[in-house]
């Protein structure tokens, strides 16, 4: 069971020096399954196009044996690289989330700014006991930070840590 404890919460060094934790291995399985569903949907669209408009499909058909497998391999490789380059860290007063394959983006969200949080589980996420944790701050229309790939226990544990940090901050 992966829950967060006080030992895992680090001090406040520069974010460049923080050791980011990778997402769970199940998050990779979820990404690959989602990618496979997309690739099957794309193949179905090509099959429907062949059925509905054979003349247009005749122009595309010579390229499909090369283009579709190349796209599939690149898309799956992108999902894998994206998983490997995604990480998070929990410090005493904030959470950091790093993502991006070529251009890395690091989001730092102080616990004191978080107004509320939500945990979502899609059908494929439930299959691997994963969830998406969304963190909201004041003044935004959507989630300021959404982390897809936590286990359900991690999401609930982090939600509890944030709630406790906000209660401690409000008492001061």
mmCIF file of C-alpha atoms in Angstrom:
data_model
loop_
_atom_site.group_PDB
_atom_site.id
_atom_site.type_symbol
_atom_site.label_atom_id
_atom_site.label_comp_id
_atom_site.label_asym_id
_atom_site.label_seq_id
_atom_site.Cartn_x
_atom_site.Cartn_y
_atom_site.Cartn_z
ATOM 1 C CA UNK A 1 0.000 0.000 0.000
ATOM 2 C CA UNK A 2 1.509 3.290 -1.102
ATOM 3 C CA UNK A 3 0.443 6.076 1.211
ATOM 4 C CA UNK A 4 2.267 9.231 2.114
ATOM 5 C CA UNK A 5 3.949 9.722 5.457
ATOM 6 C CA UNK A 6 5.848 12.557 7.078
ATOM 7 C CA UNK A 7 9.144 10.860 6.166
ATOM 8 C CA UNK A 8 8.323 11.192 2.463
ATOM 9 C CA UNK A 9 7.688 14.912 2.727
ATOM 10 C CA UNK A 10 10.998 16.639 2.083
ATOM 11 C CA UNK A 11 12.293 20.026 3.195
ATOM 12 C CA UNK A 12 12.020 23.125 0.972
ATOM 13 C CA UNK A 13 15.039 23.032 -1.355
ATOM 14 C CA UNK A 14 15.003 24.562 -4.811
ATOM 15 C CA UNK A 15 12.634 22.643 -7.017
ATOM 16 C CA UNK A 16 15.482 21.817 -9.405
ATOM 17 C CA UNK A 17 17.114 19.745 -6.639
ATOM 18 C CA UNK A 18 14.002 17.810 -5.659
ATOM 19 C CA UNK A 19 13.963 14.065 -6.263
ATOM 20 C CA UNK A 20 10.748 13.391 -8.159
ATOM 21 C CA UNK A 21 8.936 10.118 -7.582
ATOM 22 C CA UNK A 22 7.722 8.279 -10.681
ATOM 23 C CA UNK A 23 4.094 7.367 -11.169
ATOM 24 C CA UNK A 24 2.990 3.828 -10.424
ATOM 25 C CA UNK A 25 3.765 1.130 -13.020
ATOM 26 C CA UNK A 26 0.023 0.635 -13.513
ATOM 27 C CA UNK A 27 -0.114 4.186 -14.914
ATOM 28 C CA UNK A 28 2.028 2.997 -17.837
ATOM 29 C CA UNK A 29 -0.342 0.078 -18.424
ATOM 30 C CA UNK A 30 -3.257 2.518 -18.413
ATOM 31 C CA UNK A 31 -1.523 4.802 -20.937
ATOM 32 C CA UNK A 32 -0.679 1.923 -23.257
ATOM 33 C CA UNK A 33 -4.249 0.553 -23.060
ATOM 34 C CA UNK A 34 -5.678 4.009 -23.812
ATOM 35 C CA UNK A 35 -3.281 4.356 -26.740
ATOM 36 C CA UNK A 36 -4.289 0.930 -28.083
ATOM 37 C CA UNK A 37 -7.966 1.901 -27.888
ATOM 38 C CA UNK A 38 -7.191 5.089 -29.844
ATOM 39 C CA UNK A 39 -5.265 3.118 -32.468
ATOM 40 C CA UNK A 40 -8.143 0.634 -32.843
ATOM 41 C CA UNK A 41 -10.576 3.523 -33.208
ATOM 42 C CA UNK A 42 -8.351 5.052 -35.886
ATOM 43 C CA UNK A 43 -8.207 1.726 -37.757
ATOM 44 C CA UNK A 44 -12.006 1.538 -37.533
ATOM 45 C CA UNK A 45 -12.273 5.010 -39.046
ATOM 46 C CA UNK A 46 -10.105 3.903 -41.974
ATOM 47 C CA UNK A 47 -12.261 0.782 -42.418
ATOM 48 C CA UNK A 48 -15.433 2.893 -42.360
ATOM 49 C CA UNK A 49 -13.892 5.269 -44.868
ATOM 50 C CA UNK A 50 -13.097 2.327 -47.154
ATOM 51 C CA UNK A 51 -16.707 1.202 -46.911
ATOM 52 C CA UNK A 52 -18.349 4.631 -47.277
ATOM 53 C CA UNK A 53 -16.058 6.288 -49.821
ATOM 54 C CA UNK A 54 -14.014 3.725 -51.721
ATOM 55 C CA UNK A 55 -12.713 6.319 -54.169
ATOM 56 C CA UNK A 56 -11.182 8.503 -51.448
ATOM 57 C CA UNK A 57 -9.856 5.423 -49.640
ATOM 58 C CA UNK A 58 -8.139 4.305 -52.871
ATOM 59 C CA UNK A 59 -5.936 7.399 -52.652
ATOM 60 C CA UNK A 60 -4.987 6.689 -49.026
ATOM 61 C CA UNK A 61 -4.628 2.900 -49.301
ATOM 62 C CA UNK A 62 -1.057 2.799 -50.749
ATOM 63 C CA UNK A 63 0.295 4.758 -47.784
ATOM 64 C CA UNK A 64 -1.513 2.933 -44.980
ATOM 65 C CA UNK A 65 0.808 -0.113 -44.741
ATOM 66 C CA UNK A 66 3.668 2.256 -43.932
ATOM 67 C CA UNK A 67 2.070 5.287 -42.313
ATOM 68 C CA UNK A 68 -0.278 3.570 -39.868
ATOM 69 C CA UNK A 69 2.320 1.219 -38.285
ATOM 70 C CA UNK A 70 4.855 4.069 -38.124
ATOM 71 C CA UNK A 71 2.274 6.289 -36.413
ATOM 72 C CA UNK A 72 1.321 3.479 -34.017
ATOM 73 C CA UNK A 73 4.936 2.818 -33.001
ATOM 74 C CA UNK A 74 5.686 6.522 -32.556
ATOM 75 C CA UNK A 75 2.487 7.087 -30.563
ATOM 76 C CA UNK A 76 3.206 4.150 -28.235
ATOM 77 C CA UNK A 77 6.836 5.267 -27.835
ATOM 78 C CA UNK A 78 5.607 8.776 -26.993
ATOM 79 C CA UNK A 79 3.301 7.368 -24.303
ATOM 80 C CA UNK A 80 6.194 5.407 -22.802
ATOM 81 C CA UNK A 81 8.584 8.391 -22.844
ATOM 82 C CA UNK A 82 5.896 10.622 -21.363
ATOM 83 C CA UNK A 83 5.360 8.142 -18.528
ATOM 84 C CA UNK A 84 9.111 7.905 -17.840
ATOM 85 C CA UNK A 85 9.508 11.698 -17.701
ATOM 86 C CA UNK A 86 6.515 12.347 -15.418
ATOM 87 C CA UNK A 87 7.029 12.623 -11.679
ATOM 88 C CA UNK A 88 5.827 14.269 -8.519
ATOM 89 C CA UNK A 89 7.212 15.338 -5.166
ATOM 90 C CA UNK A 90 5.537 16.292 -1.934
ATOM 91 C CA UNK A 91 7.261 18.783 0.281
ATOM 92 C CA UNK A 92 6.223 20.254 3.613
ATOM 93 C CA UNK A 93 4.157 23.098 2.122
ATOM 94 C CA UNK A 94 3.574 22.206 -1.519
ATOM 95 C CA UNK A 95 3.307 19.592 -4.233
ATOM 96 C CA UNK A 96 5.417 19.549 -7.397
ATOM 97 C CA UNK A 97 4.442 17.867 -10.644
ATOM 98 C CA UNK A 98 6.804 17.468 -13.590
ATOM 99 C CA UNK A 99 5.720 16.393 -17.062
ATOM 100 C CA UNK A 100 6.808 16.705 -20.676
ATOM 101 C CA UNK A 101 8.960 14.698 -23.025
ATOM 102 C CA UNK A 102 11.119 17.313 -24.714
ATOM 103 C CA UNK A 103 10.016 20.448 -22.873
ATOM 104 C CA UNK A 104 9.700 19.786 -19.166
ATOM 105 C CA UNK A 105 7.041 21.691 -17.226
ATOM 106 C CA UNK A 106 7.134 21.770 -13.445
ATOM 107 C CA UNK A 107 4.037 22.919 -11.588
ATOM 108 C CA UNK A 108 4.420 23.921 -7.954
ATOM 109 C CA UNK A 109 1.208 24.257 -5.991
ATOM 110 C CA UNK A 110 1.348 25.396 -2.351
ATOM 111 C CA UNK A 111 -1.060 23.522 -0.073
ATOM 112 C CA UNK A 112 -2.293 26.835 1.361
ATOM 113 C CA UNK A 113 -3.639 27.889 -2.068
ATOM 114 C CA UNK A 114 -5.629 24.710 -2.674
ATOM 115 C CA UNK A 115 -9.348 25.355 -2.179
ATOM 116 C CA UNK A 116 -10.604 21.836 -2.849
ATOM 117 C CA UNK A 117 -9.695 18.602 -4.554
ATOM 118 C CA UNK A 118 -11.476 15.896 -6.506
ATOM 119 C CA UNK A 119 -10.642 12.287 -7.229
ATOM 120 C CA UNK A 120 -11.890 10.749 -10.490
ATOM 121 C CA UNK A 121 -11.787 7.141 -11.660
ATOM 122 C CA UNK A 122 -12.520 6.312 -15.295
ATOM 123 C CA UNK A 123 -13.437 2.793 -16.435
ATOM 124 C CA UNK A 124 -9.884 1.950 -17.525
ATOM 125 C CA UNK A 125 -8.450 3.555 -14.392
ATOM 126 C CA UNK A 126 -10.668 1.369 -12.205
ATOM 127 C CA UNK A 127 -9.293 -1.683 -14.011
ATOM 128 C CA UNK A 128 -5.808 -0.835 -12.650
ATOM 129 C CA UNK A 129 -7.037 0.809 -9.400
ATOM 130 C CA UNK A 130 -5.816 4.205 -10.602
ATOM 131 C CA UNK A 131 -7.309 7.655 -10.262
ATOM 132 C CA UNK A 132 -6.847 11.262 -11.285
ATOM 133 C CA UNK A 133 -6.352 13.769 -8.492
ATOM 134 C CA UNK A 134 -7.488 17.276 -9.402
ATOM 135 C CA UNK A 135 -6.417 20.220 -7.261
ATOM 136 C CA UNK A 136 -8.233 23.565 -7.503
ATOM 137 C CA UNK A 137 -7.203 27.020 -6.321
ATOM 138 C CA UNK A 138 -9.359 30.124 -6.028
ATOM 139 C CA UNK A 139 -10.181 32.044 -9.171
ATOM 140 C CA UNK A 140 -9.735 29.269 -11.703
ATOM 141 C CA UNK A 141 -12.350 27.682 -13.946
ATOM 142 C CA UNK A 142 -10.713 24.283 -14.064
ATOM 143 C CA UNK A 143 -8.244 22.246 -12.123
ATOM 144 C CA UNK A 144 -4.912 23.993 -11.576
ATOM 145 C CA UNK A 145 -3.221 20.626 -11.315
ATOM 146 C CA UNK A 146 -4.483 17.233 -12.451
ATOM 147 C CA UNK A 147 -2.295 14.215 -11.785
ATOM 148 C CA UNK A 148 -3.348 11.120 -13.689
ATOM 149 C CA UNK A 149 -1.661 7.938 -12.528
ATOM 150 C CA UNK A 150 -1.945 7.840 -8.747
ATOM 151 C CA UNK A 151 -3.329 4.753 -7.116
ATOM 152 C CA UNK A 152 -6.641 5.317 -5.378
ATOM 153 C CA UNK A 153 -4.877 5.016 -2.013
ATOM 154 C CA UNK A 154 -2.267 7.607 -3.007
ATOM 155 C CA UNK A 155 -4.930 10.061 -4.155
ATOM 156 C CA UNK A 156 -6.868 9.738 -0.913
ATOM 157 C CA UNK A 157 -3.698 9.902 1.179
ATOM 158 C CA UNK A 158 -2.471 13.041 -0.588
ATOM 159 C CA UNK A 159 -5.910 14.591 -0.257
ATOM 160 C CA UNK A 160 -5.724 13.935 3.502
ATOM 161 C CA UNK A 161 -2.201 15.416 3.723
ATOM 162 C CA UNK A 162 -3.382 18.568 1.913
ATOM 163 C CA UNK A 163 -6.436 18.850 4.159
ATOM 164 C CA UNK A 164 -4.304 18.502 7.291
ATOM 165 C CA UNK A 165 -1.765 21.053 6.026
ATOM 166 C CA UNK A 166 -4.578 23.518 5.302
ATOM 167 C CA UNK A 167 -6.097 22.972 8.764
ATOM 168 C CA UNK A 168 -2.679 23.523 10.367
ATOM 169 C CA UNK A 169 -2.139 26.658 8.250
ATOM 170 C CA UNK A 170 -5.557 28.093 9.178
ATOM 171 C CA UNK A 171 -4.940 27.518 12.914
ATOM 172 C CA UNK A 172 -1.763 29.641 12.824
#
